[in-house]
Amino acid sequence: MPSSFIQTFLRSKVVWLYAASGGVVLGTILLGLLTSSVTIPVPTLVHIIMEEAFNLGWMEDVPENEKMIIWNIRLPRVLLALCVGASLALAGAAFQGLLRNPLADPYTIGVSSGASLGAVFVLFFNVSIVGLGDFTLPVVAIISGMITLLIVFGLVHLSSRGLAIETIILAGIIVSAFIGSIISLIIALSDQDSMTQIIYWLYGSVGMRGWSYVQLMLPFMAVGVFLLLLHYRELNALALGEDAADHIGVHVKRGKISILAGASLLTGAAVAVSGSIGFVGLVIPHLVRLVTGPDHRHVLPLSLLTGGAFLVLADLVARNIIAPQELPIGVITALIGAPIFAFLLVRERLGRRNPA
């Protein structure tokens, strides 16, 4: 019996999907560490990481510049891209599941714009909250993202006395446009140096961030991931509608608050450390659902893995396509994500018109 169970387990499509996703993540991390203007052999790369992380290196006379390139520049950049992509994709999957709409993501419902406004406010006024220090930027970004979400839902409630999906998307777009005008005003009032810093930050980048940004993001990411993965059952139940979910014993209000809090945490932390990076939370969960189906037990973790790998690859393209100059990573994700999402949207509409 045990052997037959193991064979059945290994034949499961989901197992191979997890294995493939994990392999892709490891492959993109290795590719991100190896691909650049300075080529460093794989054994040297592994030695540097093992020596710096665990003091288990075995090579002698490794040049200091190679250690600095791998440990201080490339590795934190790759890990930050992995964390940001994973966070945005997971938040997008949660928003889409909660609102039952593939167009929902942190950007279309205004959370990302709100987080961006909070981060721009901190950068422009050089704000530092006593007791938070370096954590001021992500904390303010997360709080402003949550406030924006509350404003969106408040507008929806005032306009329709319900939470219609289309109304939420429309309210999110309206609030995002208004916030965008405030950010433009702040940029117009900035001096040349501040303007350049804010604009480049808004385009999105994970370059030259260092370990401090990885350390800033990890606590918020850990809490957000835990909250969302813990509530996959609620997302599955909410796919049937709030009334149906309530009838089968799901505490709808508590589940929605936890999911919104987790997704806002992930979005605010990602925006705080990398700026505005679009289409990751929109496209990746949609692609994952096409392969796995609607079960959030698998959609959430696979979106986490796939989104991280996608952003590492996007960053790789951003820093190599016009080397030695770099493109903002947000430009790359938009160039890749917009056509893919347009194709998926047209494909879905055609499928509805011509059912098999």
Short mmCIF file of C-alpha atoms in Angstrom, two decimals:
data_model
loop_
_atom_site.label_atom_id
_atom_site.label_comp_id
_atom_site.label_asym_id
_atom_site.label_seq_id
_atom_site.Cartn_x
_atom_site.Cartn_y
_atom_site.Cartn_z
CA MET A 1 0.00 0.00 0.00
CA PRO A 2 2.69 2.57 0.85
CA SER A 3 4.46 1.95 -2.46
CA SER A 4 1.22 2.36 -4.44
CA PHE A 5 0.48 5.60 -2.56
CA ILE A 6 3.96 6.92 -3.38
CA GLN A 7 3.54 5.99 -7.05
CA THR A 8 0.16 7.74 -7.19
CA PHE A 9 1.66 10.79 -5.47
CA LEU A 10 4.55 10.98 -7.92
CA ARG A 11 2.18 10.71 -10.88
CA SER A 12 0.16 13.69 -9.67
CA LYS A 13 0.29 16.68 -12.02
CA VAL A 14 0.45 19.08 -9.10
CA VAL A 15 3.61 17.46 -7.74
CA TRP A 16 5.35 17.93 -11.05
CA LEU A 17 4.11 21.51 -11.24
CA TYR A 18 5.66 22.27 -7.85
CA ALA A 19 8.88 20.52 -8.88
CA ALA A 20 9.00 22.42 -12.18
CA SER A 21 8.29 25.75 -10.44
CA GLY A 22 11.00 25.11 -7.86
CA GLY A 23 13.43 24.18 -10.61
CA VAL A 24 12.60 27.34 -12.53
CA VAL A 25 13.15 29.46 -9.41
CA LEU A 26 16.56 27.89 -8.74
CA GLY A 27 17.49 28.18 -12.42
CA THR A 28 16.58 31.86 -12.61
CA ILE A 29 18.49 32.61 -9.40
CA LEU A 30 21.59 30.92 -10.84
CA LEU A 31 21.12 32.71 -14.15
CA GLY A 32 20.73 36.05 -12.38
CA LEU A 33 23.96 35.47 -10.43
CA LEU A 34 25.97 34.34 -13.45
CA THR A 35 24.80 36.65 -16.22
CA SER A 36 26.46 40.05 -16.26
CA SER A 37 29.42 41.91 -17.70
CA VAL A 38 31.81 40.13 -15.30
CA THR A 39 31.77 36.34 -15.71
CA ILE A 40 32.40 34.35 -12.53
CA PRO A 41 32.68 30.52 -12.66
CA VAL A 42 30.01 28.48 -10.90
CA PRO A 43 32.45 26.86 -8.39
CA THR A 44 33.71 30.30 -7.38
CA LEU A 45 30.15 31.55 -7.10
CA VAL A 46 29.16 28.67 -4.80
CA HIS A 47 32.32 29.11 -2.73
CA ILE A 48 31.65 32.82 -2.18
CA ILE A 49 28.06 32.22 -1.05
CA MET A 50 29.03 29.32 1.24
CA GLU A 51 31.91 31.26 2.73
CA GLU A 52 29.99 34.48 3.35
CA ALA A 53 26.81 32.78 4.59
CA PHE A 54 28.13 29.76 6.50
CA ASN A 55 31.92 30.23 6.64
CA LEU A 56 32.33 26.96 4.71
CA GLY A 57 34.41 28.09 1.74
CA TRP A 58 37.13 25.84 0.40
CA MET A 59 38.96 27.97 -2.17
CA GLU A 60 41.94 30.22 -1.56
CA ASP A 61 42.89 33.52 -3.15
CA VAL A 62 39.42 34.42 -4.46
CA PRO A 63 39.66 38.05 -5.64
CA GLU A 64 37.96 40.54 -3.34
CA ASN A 65 36.22 42.25 -6.24
CA GLU A 66 34.49 38.97 -7.18
CA LYS A 67 33.34 38.52 -3.57
CA MET A 68 31.95 42.05 -3.57
CA ILE A 69 30.19 41.58 -6.91
CA ILE A 70 28.44 38.35 -5.86
CA TRP A 71 27.73 38.95 -2.18
CA ASN A 72 27.10 42.70 -2.05
CA ILE A 73 25.59 43.38 -5.49
CA ARG A 74 24.20 40.40 -7.41
CA LEU A 75 22.85 38.13 -4.65
CA PRO A 76 20.83 40.78 -2.77
CA ARG A 77 19.51 42.09 -6.10
CA VAL A 78 18.37 38.64 -7.23
CA LEU A 79 16.81 37.84 -3.84
CA LEU A 80 15.03 41.20 -3.74
CA ALA A 81 13.61 40.63 -7.23
CA LEU A 82 12.50 37.16 -6.12
CA CYS A 83 10.76 38.53 -3.02
CA VAL A 84 9.08 41.43 -4.83
CA GLY A 85 7.84 39.27 -7.71
CA ALA A 86 6.58 36.58 -5.34
CA SER A 87 4.79 39.16 -3.16
CA LEU A 88 3.07 40.94 -6.05
CA ALA A 89 1.98 37.69 -7.70
CA LEU A 90 0.61 36.27 -4.44
CA ALA A 91 -1.21 39.52 -3.64
CA GLY A 92 -2.68 39.55 -7.15
CA ALA A 93 -3.87 35.95 -6.79
CA ALA A 94 -5.52 36.82 -3.48
CA PHE A 95 -7.25 39.93 -4.85
CA GLN A 96 -8.47 38.04 -7.91
CA GLY A 97 -9.81 35.21 -5.79
CA LEU A 98 -11.45 37.53 -3.28
CA LEU A 99 -13.11 39.74 -5.90
CA ARG A 100 -13.72 36.87 -8.36
CA ASN A 101 -12.31 38.90 -11.22
CA PRO A 102 -9.11 38.26 -13.26
CA LEU A 103 -8.70 42.03 -13.74
CA ALA A 104 -8.19 42.60 -10.01
CA ASP A 105 -4.66 43.16 -8.82
CA PRO A 106 -2.86 45.58 -6.47
CA TYR A 107 -2.74 48.22 -9.22
CA THR A 108 -6.27 48.09 -10.60
CA ILE A 109 -7.88 48.41 -7.17
CA GLY A 110 -5.58 51.22 -6.02
CA VAL A 111 -3.50 49.55 -3.29
CA SER A 112 -0.23 49.97 -5.16
CA SER A 113 -0.96 53.61 -6.01
CA GLY A 114 -1.70 54.33 -2.36
CA ALA A 115 1.49 52.61 -1.27
CA SER A 116 3.41 54.61 -3.88
CA LEU A 117 1.99 57.87 -2.55
CA GLY A 118 3.08 56.97 0.98
CA ALA A 119 6.57 56.08 -0.19
CA VAL A 120 6.87 59.26 -2.30
CA PHE A 121 5.73 61.30 0.71
CA VAL A 122 8.52 59.77 2.82
CA LEU A 123 11.11 60.35 0.09
CA PHE A 124 10.02 63.94 -0.62
CA PHE A 125 9.78 65.13 2.98
CA ASN A 126 12.58 62.86 4.24
CA VAL A 127 10.29 61.54 6.98
CA SER A 128 11.64 59.31 9.74
CA ILE A 129 9.25 58.09 12.42
CA VAL A 130 10.78 57.76 15.87
CA GLY A 131 11.20 54.12 16.78
CA LEU A 132 10.94 52.88 13.18
CA GLY A 133 14.06 54.32 11.58
CA ASP A 134 14.71 52.50 8.30
CA PHE A 135 11.32 50.79 8.57
CA THR A 136 9.53 54.15 8.13
CA LEU A 137 9.27 53.77 4.34
CA PRO A 138 7.67 50.30 4.22
CA VAL A 139 5.41 50.98 7.21
CA VAL A 140 4.09 54.24 5.73
CA ALA A 141 3.68 52.56 2.32
CA ILE A 142 1.69 49.68 3.83
CA ILE A 143 -0.52 51.98 5.90
CA SER A 144 -1.23 54.29 2.94
CA GLY A 145 -2.02 51.26 0.78
CA MET A 146 -4.53 50.00 3.34
CA ILE A 147 -6.07 53.47 3.70
CA THR A 148 -6.47 53.64 -0.07
CA LEU A 149 -8.19 50.25 -0.04
CA LEU A 150 -10.60 51.50 2.63
CA ILE A 151 -11.33 54.60 0.52
CA VAL A 152 -12.04 52.42 -2.52
CA PHE A 153 -14.45 50.22 -0.58
CA GLY A 154 -16.01 53.31 0.99
CA LEU A 155 -16.69 54.78 -2.46
CA VAL A 156 -18.18 51.49 -3.62
CA HIS A 157 -20.44 51.29 -0.57
CA LEU A 158 -21.64 54.89 -1.01
CA SER A 159 -22.31 54.47 -4.73
CA SER A 160 -24.04 51.09 -4.81
CA ARG A 161 -24.66 49.95 -1.21
CA GLY A 162 -22.99 46.71 -2.24
CA LEU A 163 -19.63 45.36 -3.31
CA ALA A 164 -20.16 44.75 -7.02
CA ILE A 165 -16.94 43.58 -8.63
CA GLU A 166 -17.09 46.01 -11.57
CA THR A 167 -17.72 48.93 -9.20
CA ILE A 168 -14.66 48.02 -7.10
CA ILE A 169 -12.44 47.95 -10.21
CA LEU A 170 -13.86 51.27 -11.42
CA ALA A 171 -13.44 52.90 -8.00
CA GLY A 172 -9.86 51.61 -7.83
CA ILE A 173 -9.04 53.14 -11.21
CA ILE A 174 -10.59 56.47 -10.18
CA VAL A 175 -8.68 56.58 -6.88
CA SER A 176 -5.46 55.55 -8.64
CA ALA A 177 -5.87 58.40 -11.14
CA PHE A 178 -6.41 60.90 -8.33
CA ILE A 179 -3.37 59.62 -6.42
CA GLY A 180 -1.34 59.78 -9.62
CA SER A 181 -2.16 63.48 -9.92
CA ILE A 182 -0.97 64.08 -6.33
CA ILE A 183 2.29 62.25 -7.06
CA SER A 184 2.72 64.38 -10.20
CA LEU A 185 2.20 67.50 -8.10
CA ILE A 186 4.87 66.36 -5.61
CA ILE A 187 7.27 65.71 -8.50
CA ALA A 188 6.57 69.16 -9.95
CA LEU A 189 7.39 70.77 -6.59
CA SER A 190 10.62 68.80 -6.17
CA ASP A 191 14.10 70.03 -6.95
CA GLN A 192 16.09 68.36 -9.71
CA ASP A 193 17.74 65.72 -7.53
CA SER A 194 14.55 64.77 -5.70
CA MET A 195 12.61 64.69 -8.97
CA THR A 196 15.12 62.30 -10.55
CA GLN A 197 15.10 60.05 -7.48
CA ILE A 198 11.29 59.89 -7.25
CA ILE A 199 10.73 59.35 -11.00
CA TYR A 200 13.34 56.60 -11.21
CA TRP A 201 11.89 54.98 -8.09
CA LEU A 202 8.35 55.10 -9.56
CA TYR A 203 9.52 53.29 -12.70
CA GLY A 204 10.55 50.36 -10.50
CA SER A 205 13.97 48.87 -9.90
CA VAL A 206 15.76 46.38 -7.66
CA GLY A 207 19.26 47.55 -8.58
CA MET A 208 21.76 48.91 -6.04
CA ARG A 209 19.45 48.18 -3.11
CA GLY A 210 21.70 45.91 -1.05
CA TRP A 211 20.96 43.61 1.87
CA SER A 212 19.25 46.33 3.91
CA TYR A 213 16.29 46.35 1.51
CA VAL A 214 16.02 42.56 1.61
CA GLN A 215 15.99 42.71 5.41
CA LEU A 216 13.38 45.48 5.33
CA MET A 217 11.01 43.46 3.19
CA LEU A 218 11.33 39.99 4.70
CA PRO A 219 9.34 40.56 7.95
CA PHE A 220 6.36 42.07 6.11
CA MET A 221 6.54 39.44 3.39
CA ALA A 222 6.61 36.60 5.92
CA VAL A 223 3.47 37.87 7.68
CA GLY A 224 1.64 38.53 4.40
CA VAL A 225 2.48 35.12 2.94
CA PHE A 226 1.43 33.39 6.16
CA LEU A 227 -1.93 35.20 6.25
CA LEU A 228 -2.80 34.39 2.64
CA LEU A 229 -1.65 30.78 2.59
CA LEU A 230 -3.55 30.23 5.84
CA HIS A 231 -6.82 31.41 4.26
CA TYR A 232 -6.86 29.47 0.98
CA ARG A 233 -10.04 27.67 2.09
CA GLU A 234 -11.82 31.00 2.51
CA LEU A 235 -10.77 32.04 -1.00
CA ASN A 236 -12.09 28.77 -2.42
CA ALA A 237 -15.39 29.26 -0.58
CA LEU A 238 -15.70 32.91 -1.64
CA ALA A 239 -15.42 31.81 -5.27
CA LEU A 240 -18.96 30.46 -4.82
CA GLY A 241 -20.20 33.83 -3.55
CA GLU A 242 -20.38 35.33 -0.07
CA ASP A 243 -23.80 33.90 0.71
CA ALA A 244 -22.76 30.38 -0.30
CA ALA A 245 -19.53 30.71 1.69
CA ASP A 246 -21.48 31.82 4.75
CA HIS A 247 -23.83 28.83 4.43
CA ILE A 248 -20.96 26.33 4.44
CA GLY A 249 -19.55 27.74 7.66
CA VAL A 250 -16.95 30.27 6.47
CA HIS A 251 -16.60 33.42 8.56
CA VAL A 252 -16.78 35.72 5.54
CA LYS A 253 -16.05 39.07 7.19
CA ARG A 254 -13.05 37.82 9.18
CA GLY A 255 -11.68 35.97 6.17
CA LYS A 256 -11.99 39.01 3.91
CA ILE A 257 -10.23 41.25 6.44
CA SER A 258 -7.35 38.77 6.83
CA ILE A 259 -6.97 38.36 3.06
CA LEU A 260 -7.07 42.11 2.41
CA ALA A 261 -4.57 42.73 5.22
CA GLY A 262 -2.17 40.08 3.91
CA ALA A 263 -2.38 41.27 0.31
CA SER A 264 -1.93 44.91 1.38
CA LEU A 265 1.11 43.98 3.49
CA LEU A 266 2.73 42.27 0.52
CA THR A 267 1.91 45.10 -1.88
CA GLY A 268 3.07 47.87 0.44
CA ALA A 269 6.33 46.12 1.25
CA ALA A 270 7.04 45.39 -2.43
CA VAL A 271 6.31 48.96 -3.51
CA ALA A 272 8.40 50.36 -0.65
CA VAL A 273 11.58 48.53 -1.66
CA SER A 274 11.25 48.44 -5.46
CA GLY A 275 8.85 51.15 -6.61
CA SER A 276 5.94 50.59 -8.98
CA ILE A 277 6.19 47.33 -10.92
CA GLY A 278 3.03 46.47 -12.82
CA PHE A 279 1.45 43.41 -14.43
CA VAL A 280 3.13 40.82 -12.18
CA GLY A 281 0.07 40.52 -9.94
CA LEU A 282 -2.23 40.64 -12.96
CA VAL A 283 -0.70 38.14 -15.36
CA ILE A 284 1.08 35.52 -13.22
CA PRO A 285 -1.97 34.32 -11.21
CA HIS A 286 -4.00 34.16 -14.42
CA LEU A 287 -1.37 31.96 -16.09
CA VAL A 288 -1.15 29.74 -13.01
CA ARG A 289 -4.93 29.24 -12.94
CA LEU A 290 -4.88 28.12 -16.58
CA VAL A 291 -2.57 25.26 -15.56
CA THR A 292 -3.73 24.33 -12.06
CA GLY A 293 -7.40 25.24 -12.08
CA PRO A 294 -9.16 27.45 -9.50
CA ASP A 295 -8.07 25.69 -6.28
CA HIS A 296 -6.25 28.32 -4.20
CA ARG A 297 -4.45 25.61 -2.25
CA HIS A 298 -2.22 25.38 -5.33
CA VAL A 299 -2.84 28.74 -7.03
CA LEU A 300 -1.36 30.73 -4.13
CA PRO A 301 1.98 28.91 -3.63
CA LEU A 302 2.54 28.40 -7.37
CA SER A 303 1.86 32.10 -8.01
CA LEU A 304 4.40 32.86 -5.28
CA LEU A 305 7.08 30.75 -7.00
CA THR A 306 6.25 31.75 -10.57
CA GLY A 307 6.04 35.46 -9.78
CA GLY A 308 9.45 35.41 -8.10
CA ALA A 309 11.07 33.63 -11.04
CA PHE A 310 9.38 35.96 -13.53
CA LEU A 311 10.69 39.12 -11.89
CA VAL A 312 14.23 37.72 -11.62
CA LEU A 313 14.13 37.09 -15.38
CA ALA A 314 12.62 40.53 -16.04
CA ASP A 315 15.41 42.14 -14.00
CA LEU A 316 17.97 40.10 -15.94
CA VAL A 317 16.59 41.51 -19.19
CA ALA A 318 16.44 45.04 -17.74
CA ARG A 319 20.12 45.09 -16.82
CA ASN A 320 21.47 43.37 -19.92
CA ILE A 321 19.37 44.43 -22.90
CA ILE A 322 21.12 47.80 -23.32
CA ALA A 323 24.19 47.14 -21.12
CA PRO A 324 26.05 48.93 -19.59
CA GLN A 325 22.90 51.04 -19.08
CA GLU A 326 19.83 49.62 -17.32
CA LEU A 327 16.15 49.86 -18.04
CA PRO A 328 13.66 50.21 -15.18
CA ILE A 329 12.25 46.78 -14.41
CA GLY A 330 8.71 48.17 -14.53
CA VAL A 331 9.19 48.91 -18.22
CA ILE A 332 10.15 45.28 -18.90
CA THR A 333 7.22 43.82 -16.94
CA ALA A 334 4.80 46.11 -18.80
CA LEU A 335 6.28 45.23 -22.21
CA ILE A 336 5.99 41.52 -21.41
CA GLY A 337 2.85 41.51 -19.31
CA ALA A 338 0.52 43.76 -21.35
CA PRO A 339 0.58 41.66 -24.57
CA ILE A 340 0.27 38.41 -22.60
CA PHE A 341 -2.70 39.68 -20.64
CA ALA A 342 -4.36 41.07 -23.79
CA PHE A 343 -3.97 37.64 -25.42
CA LEU A 344 -5.42 35.85 -22.41
CA LEU A 345 -8.34 38.27 -22.23
CA VAL A 346 -9.19 37.87 -25.93
CA ARG A 347 -8.80 34.10 -25.65
CA GLU A 348 -11.18 33.96 -22.70
CA ARG A 349 -13.79 36.15 -24.41
CA LEU A 350 -13.63 34.03 -27.59
CA GLY A 351 -13.96 30.90 -25.46
CA ARG A 352 -17.17 32.27 -23.91
CA ARG A 353 -18.65 33.11 -27.32
CA ASN A 354 -17.76 29.74 -28.84
CA PRO A 355 -18.18 27.12 -26.13
CA ALA A 356 -17.08 23.61 -27.06
#
